[in-house]
Short mmCIF file of C-alpha atoms in Angstrom, two decimals:
data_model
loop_
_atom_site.label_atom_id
_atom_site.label_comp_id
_atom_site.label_asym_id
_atom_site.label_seq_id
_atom_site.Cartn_x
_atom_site.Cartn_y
_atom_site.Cartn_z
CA UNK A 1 2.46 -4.31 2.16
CA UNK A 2 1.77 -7.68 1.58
CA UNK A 3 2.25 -8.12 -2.36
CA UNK A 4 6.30 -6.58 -1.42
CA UNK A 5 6.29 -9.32 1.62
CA UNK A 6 4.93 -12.16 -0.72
CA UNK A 7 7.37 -11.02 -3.00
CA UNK A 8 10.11 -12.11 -0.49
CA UNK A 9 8.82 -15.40 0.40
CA UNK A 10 6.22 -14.56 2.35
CA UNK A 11 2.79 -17.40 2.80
CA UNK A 12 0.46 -14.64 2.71
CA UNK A 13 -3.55 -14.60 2.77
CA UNK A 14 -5.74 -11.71 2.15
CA UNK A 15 -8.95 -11.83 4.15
CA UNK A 16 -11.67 -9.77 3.13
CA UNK A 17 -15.65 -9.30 4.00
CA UNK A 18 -18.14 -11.35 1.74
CA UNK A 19 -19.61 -8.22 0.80
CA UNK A 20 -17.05 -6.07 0.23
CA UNK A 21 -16.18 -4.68 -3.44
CA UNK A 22 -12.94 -4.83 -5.02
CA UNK A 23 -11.46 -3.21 -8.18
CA UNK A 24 -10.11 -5.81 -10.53
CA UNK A 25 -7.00 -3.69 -11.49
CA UNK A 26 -6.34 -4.21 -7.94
CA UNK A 27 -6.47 -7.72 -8.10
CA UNK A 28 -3.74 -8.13 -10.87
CA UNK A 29 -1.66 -5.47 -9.38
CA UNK A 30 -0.79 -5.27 -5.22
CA UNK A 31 -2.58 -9.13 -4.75
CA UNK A 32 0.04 -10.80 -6.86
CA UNK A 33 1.82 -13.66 -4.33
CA UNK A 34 -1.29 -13.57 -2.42
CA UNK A 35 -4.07 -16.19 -1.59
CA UNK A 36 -7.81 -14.55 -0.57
CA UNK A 37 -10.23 -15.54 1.48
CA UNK A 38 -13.58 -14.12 2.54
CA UNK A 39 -14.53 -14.62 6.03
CA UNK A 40 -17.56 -12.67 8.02
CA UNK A 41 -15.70 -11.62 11.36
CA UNK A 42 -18.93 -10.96 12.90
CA UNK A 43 -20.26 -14.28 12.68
CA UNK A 44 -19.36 -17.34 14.82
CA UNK A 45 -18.44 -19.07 12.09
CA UNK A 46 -16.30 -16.85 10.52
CA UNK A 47 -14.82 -15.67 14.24
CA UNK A 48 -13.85 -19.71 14.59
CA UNK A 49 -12.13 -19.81 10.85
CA UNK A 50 -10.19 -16.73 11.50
CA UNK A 51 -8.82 -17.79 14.84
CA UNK A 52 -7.83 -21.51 13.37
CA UNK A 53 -5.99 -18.61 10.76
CA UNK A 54 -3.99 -16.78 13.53
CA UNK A 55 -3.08 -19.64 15.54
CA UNK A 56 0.04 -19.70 12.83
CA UNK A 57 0.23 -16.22 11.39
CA UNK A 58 2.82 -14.33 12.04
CA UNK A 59 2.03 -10.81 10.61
CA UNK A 60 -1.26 -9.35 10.73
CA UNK A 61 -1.83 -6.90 8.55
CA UNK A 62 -4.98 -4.35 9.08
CA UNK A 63 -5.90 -1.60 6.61
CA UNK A 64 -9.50 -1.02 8.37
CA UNK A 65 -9.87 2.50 10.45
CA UNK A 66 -8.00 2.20 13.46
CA UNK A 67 -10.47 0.94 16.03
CA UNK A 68 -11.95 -1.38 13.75
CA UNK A 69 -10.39 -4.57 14.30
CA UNK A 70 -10.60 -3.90 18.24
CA UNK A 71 -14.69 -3.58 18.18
CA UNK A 72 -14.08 -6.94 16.23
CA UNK A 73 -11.82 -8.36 18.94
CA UNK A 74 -8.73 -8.86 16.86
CA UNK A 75 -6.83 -5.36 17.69
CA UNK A 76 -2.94 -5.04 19.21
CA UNK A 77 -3.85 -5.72 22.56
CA UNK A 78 -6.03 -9.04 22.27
CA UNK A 79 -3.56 -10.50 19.79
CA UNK A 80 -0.66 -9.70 22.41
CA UNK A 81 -2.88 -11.90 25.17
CA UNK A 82 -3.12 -14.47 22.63
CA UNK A 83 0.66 -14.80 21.67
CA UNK A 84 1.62 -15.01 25.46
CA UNK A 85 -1.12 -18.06 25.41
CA UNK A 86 0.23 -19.32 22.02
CA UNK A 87 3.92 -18.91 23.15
CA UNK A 88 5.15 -16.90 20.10
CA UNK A 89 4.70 -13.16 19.39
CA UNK A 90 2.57 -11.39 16.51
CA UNK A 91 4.19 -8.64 14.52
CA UNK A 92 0.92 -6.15 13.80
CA UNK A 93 1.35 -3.71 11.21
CA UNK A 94 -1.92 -0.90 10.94
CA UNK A 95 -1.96 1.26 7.74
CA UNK A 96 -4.65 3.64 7.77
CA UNK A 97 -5.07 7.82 5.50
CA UNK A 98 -4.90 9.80 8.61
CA UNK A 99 -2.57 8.60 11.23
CA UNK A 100 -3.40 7.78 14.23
CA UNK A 101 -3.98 10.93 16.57
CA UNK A 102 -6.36 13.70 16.29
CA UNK A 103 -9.84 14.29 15.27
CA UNK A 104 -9.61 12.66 11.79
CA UNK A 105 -7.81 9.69 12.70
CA UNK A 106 -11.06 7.46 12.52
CA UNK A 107 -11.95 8.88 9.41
CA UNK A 108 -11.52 6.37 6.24
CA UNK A 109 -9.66 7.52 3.21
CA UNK A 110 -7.46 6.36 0.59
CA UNK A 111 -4.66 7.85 -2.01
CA UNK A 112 -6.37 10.68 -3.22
CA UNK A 113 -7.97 11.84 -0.39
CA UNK A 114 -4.32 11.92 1.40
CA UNK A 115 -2.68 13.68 -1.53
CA UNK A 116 -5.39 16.16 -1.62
CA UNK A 117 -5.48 17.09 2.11
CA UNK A 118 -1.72 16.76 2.41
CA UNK A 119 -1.26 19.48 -0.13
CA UNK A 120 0.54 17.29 -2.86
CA UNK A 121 -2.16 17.59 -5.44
CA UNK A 122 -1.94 21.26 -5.25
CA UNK A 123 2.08 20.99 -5.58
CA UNK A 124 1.09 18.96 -8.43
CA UNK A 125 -0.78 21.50 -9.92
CA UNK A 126 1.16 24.32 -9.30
CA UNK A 127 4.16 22.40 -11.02
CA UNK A 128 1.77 22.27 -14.04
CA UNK A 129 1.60 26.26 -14.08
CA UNK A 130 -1.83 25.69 -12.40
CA UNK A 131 -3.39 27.74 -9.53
CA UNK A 132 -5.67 24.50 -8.90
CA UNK A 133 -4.78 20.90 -7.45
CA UNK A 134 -4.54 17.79 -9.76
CA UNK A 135 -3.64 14.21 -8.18
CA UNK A 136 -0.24 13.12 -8.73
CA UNK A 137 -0.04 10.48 -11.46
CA UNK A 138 -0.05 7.16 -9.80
CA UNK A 139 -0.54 5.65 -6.86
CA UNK A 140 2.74 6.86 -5.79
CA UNK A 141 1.14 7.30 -1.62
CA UNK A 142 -0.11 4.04 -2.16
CA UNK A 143 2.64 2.21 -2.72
CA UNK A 144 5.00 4.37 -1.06
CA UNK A 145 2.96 3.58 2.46
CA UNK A 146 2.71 -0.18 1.32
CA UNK A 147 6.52 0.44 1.47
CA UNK A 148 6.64 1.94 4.76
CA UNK A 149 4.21 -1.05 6.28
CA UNK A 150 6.19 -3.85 4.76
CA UNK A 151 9.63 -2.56 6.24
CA UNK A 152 7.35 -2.21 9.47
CA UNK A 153 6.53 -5.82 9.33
CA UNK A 154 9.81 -7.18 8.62
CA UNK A 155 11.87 -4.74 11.13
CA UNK A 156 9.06 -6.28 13.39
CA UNK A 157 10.49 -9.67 12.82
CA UNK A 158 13.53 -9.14 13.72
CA UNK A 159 12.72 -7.61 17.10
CA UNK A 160 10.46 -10.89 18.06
CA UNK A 161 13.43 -13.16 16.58
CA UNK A 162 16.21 -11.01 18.75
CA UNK A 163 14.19 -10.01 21.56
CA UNK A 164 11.02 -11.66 21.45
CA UNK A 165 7.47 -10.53 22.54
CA UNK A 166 4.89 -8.98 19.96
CA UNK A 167 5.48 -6.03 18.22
CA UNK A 168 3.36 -3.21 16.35
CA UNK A 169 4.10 -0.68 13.29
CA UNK A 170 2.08 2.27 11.98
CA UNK A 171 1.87 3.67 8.51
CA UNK A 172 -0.10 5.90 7.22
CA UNK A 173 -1.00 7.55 4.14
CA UNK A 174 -0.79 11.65 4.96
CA UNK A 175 2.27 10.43 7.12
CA UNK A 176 4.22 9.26 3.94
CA UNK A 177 3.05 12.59 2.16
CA UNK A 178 3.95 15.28 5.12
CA UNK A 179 7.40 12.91 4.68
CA UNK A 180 7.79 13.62 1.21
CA UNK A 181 7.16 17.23 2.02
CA UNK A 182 10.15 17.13 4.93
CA UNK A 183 12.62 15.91 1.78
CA UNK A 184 11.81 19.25 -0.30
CA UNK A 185 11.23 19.64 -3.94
CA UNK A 186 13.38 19.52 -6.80
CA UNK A 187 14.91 23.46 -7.66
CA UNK A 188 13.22 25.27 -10.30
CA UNK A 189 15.86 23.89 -13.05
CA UNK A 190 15.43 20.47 -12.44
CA UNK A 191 11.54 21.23 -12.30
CA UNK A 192 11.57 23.13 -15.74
CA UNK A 193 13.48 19.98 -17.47
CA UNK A 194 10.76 17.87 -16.18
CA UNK A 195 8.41 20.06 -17.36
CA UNK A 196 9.91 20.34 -20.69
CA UNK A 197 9.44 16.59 -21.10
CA UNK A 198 5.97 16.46 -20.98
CA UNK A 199 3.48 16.96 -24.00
CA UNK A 200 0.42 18.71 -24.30
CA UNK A 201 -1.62 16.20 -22.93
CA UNK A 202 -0.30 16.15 -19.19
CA UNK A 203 -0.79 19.87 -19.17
CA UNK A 204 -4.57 19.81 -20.16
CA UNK A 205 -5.44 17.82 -17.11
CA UNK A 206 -7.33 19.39 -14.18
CA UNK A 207 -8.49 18.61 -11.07
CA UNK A 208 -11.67 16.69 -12.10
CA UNK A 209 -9.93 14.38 -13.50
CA UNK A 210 -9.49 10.47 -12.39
CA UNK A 211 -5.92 9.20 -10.93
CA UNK A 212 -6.49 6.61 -13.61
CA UNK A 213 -6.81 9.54 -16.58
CA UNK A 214 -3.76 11.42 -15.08
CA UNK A 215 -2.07 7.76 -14.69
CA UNK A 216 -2.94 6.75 -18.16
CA UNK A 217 -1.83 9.95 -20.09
CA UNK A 218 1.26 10.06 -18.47
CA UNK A 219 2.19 6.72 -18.98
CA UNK A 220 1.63 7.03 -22.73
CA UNK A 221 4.10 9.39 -22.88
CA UNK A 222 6.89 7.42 -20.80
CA UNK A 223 6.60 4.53 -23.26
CA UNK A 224 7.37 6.92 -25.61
CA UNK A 225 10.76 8.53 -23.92
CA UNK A 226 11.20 5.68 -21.69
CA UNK A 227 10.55 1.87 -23.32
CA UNK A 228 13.27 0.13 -21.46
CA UNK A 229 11.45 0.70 -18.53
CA UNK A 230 8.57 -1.20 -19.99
CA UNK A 231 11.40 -4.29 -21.10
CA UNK A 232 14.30 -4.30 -18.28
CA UNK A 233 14.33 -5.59 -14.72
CA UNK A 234 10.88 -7.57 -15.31
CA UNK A 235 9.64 -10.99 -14.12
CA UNK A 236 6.47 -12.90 -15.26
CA UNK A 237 4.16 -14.41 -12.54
CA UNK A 238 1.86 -16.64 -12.99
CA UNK A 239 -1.60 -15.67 -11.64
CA UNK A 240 -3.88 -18.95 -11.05
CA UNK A 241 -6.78 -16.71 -10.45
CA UNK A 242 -6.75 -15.43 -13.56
CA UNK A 243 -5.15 -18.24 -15.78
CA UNK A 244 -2.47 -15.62 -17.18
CA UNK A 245 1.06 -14.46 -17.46
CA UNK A 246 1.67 -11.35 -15.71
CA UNK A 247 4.48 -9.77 -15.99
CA UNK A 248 5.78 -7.15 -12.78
CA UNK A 249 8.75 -5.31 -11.90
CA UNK A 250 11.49 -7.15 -10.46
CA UNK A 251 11.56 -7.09 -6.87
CA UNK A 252 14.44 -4.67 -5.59
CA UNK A 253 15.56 -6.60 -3.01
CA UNK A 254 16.87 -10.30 -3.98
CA UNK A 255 16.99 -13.05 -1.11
CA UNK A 256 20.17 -15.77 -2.56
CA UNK A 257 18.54 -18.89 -2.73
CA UNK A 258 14.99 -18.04 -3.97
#
């Protein structure tokens, strides 16, 4: 959500815990645009530096369990008290696995997990001639929901700039699946001329194997049918963090004057 908002001119900061993990592909990849931070929300000191934060954010972004953020004090409802106080509305988007009713909606969870329980990895599998699941190459849920939030965030911003008031979105990750689901699968001919692309490599895989294994082989082989994908519609960022070029797809969308 917020790499696609950065990418449209967006200030935005990613706060994290001090003692939370994160995967350096990750940090080349969806945190491009961004600034980071860590701040401990459950110290007084970190409480006071995340409020000086929110006194000017706009969008709040939360990809904790839903409930999280309210034990903290920072959920919806609290930041809707503290925009009437402020005088200017917060647009709060929550992206969770689960959704946000029923017995697993606390649960945490990322990609896999979703594509797993949704049913796509055994689509996957059983479009490999499989009677087993294997993860869909990519983060396609992933990115798909980031998709979903970000669209969230900026219909959000139009409602506070036309009507006013705060405003919240949902995404979630089994949401996005059950909607690629709704949308239907390709017919059998279209599926057999997919399948006819691939090379013996894509079919060995199985469901033990890592989204990054599944990612990797498959990519190999669409540099191979595909290079202009790997050439055309491309940008080159510079990331600070890492003193280095990087270069990224180029943003869909264009905003004139940017």
């Amino acid at each position: 959500m917020g790499r696609i908002l950065a990418e449209y001119g967006a200030e935005v900061l990613k706060v994290t815990g001090p003692n939370l993990p994160d995967v350096p592909f990750f940090q080349i990849d969806v945190n491009m645009g961004k600034r980071t931070t860590d701040i401990d929300l459950k110290s007084e000191e970190g409480r006071a530096k995340f409020e000086e934060l929110l006194a000017d954010a706009d969008i709040i972004l939360d990809g904790y369990r839903p409930g999280t953020f309210e034990k903290l004090g920072y959920g919806p409802e609290a930041l809707s008290r503290l925009a009437v106080k402020r005088g200017k509305g917060y647009v709060y988007v929550n992206e969770n696995c689960f959704g946000y009713e029923g017995e697993w909606a606390y649960r945490p969870g990322w990609q896999q997990i979703a594509d797993c329980v949704s049913g796509v990895a055994w689509a996957q599998g059983k479009f490999m001639g499989l009677n087993e699941p294997v993860v869909p190459p990519f983060p396609i849920s992933d990115y798909g929901t980031g998709a979903m939030g970000a669209i969230a965030a900026l219909t959000g911003l139009y409602h506070r700039a036309t009507k006013g008031g705060s405003w919240h979105g949902r995404a979630s990750l089994m949401q996005y699946d059950l909607l690629l689901f709704s949308v239907g699968q390709y017919d059998e001919k279209i599926q057999d001329e997919l399948r006819s692309r691939q090379e013996e490599s894509f079919f060995a895989l199985r469901h033990q194997h890592s989204v990054d294994q599944i990612s990797g082989t498959v990519m190999k082989t669409m540099q191979k049918q595909h290079p202009h994908l790997f050439t055309q519609h491309r940008e080159t960022w510079r990331s600070h963090g890492f003193n280095a070029d990087v270069s990224v797809i180029t943003p869909v969308a264009k905003i004139e004057g940017r």
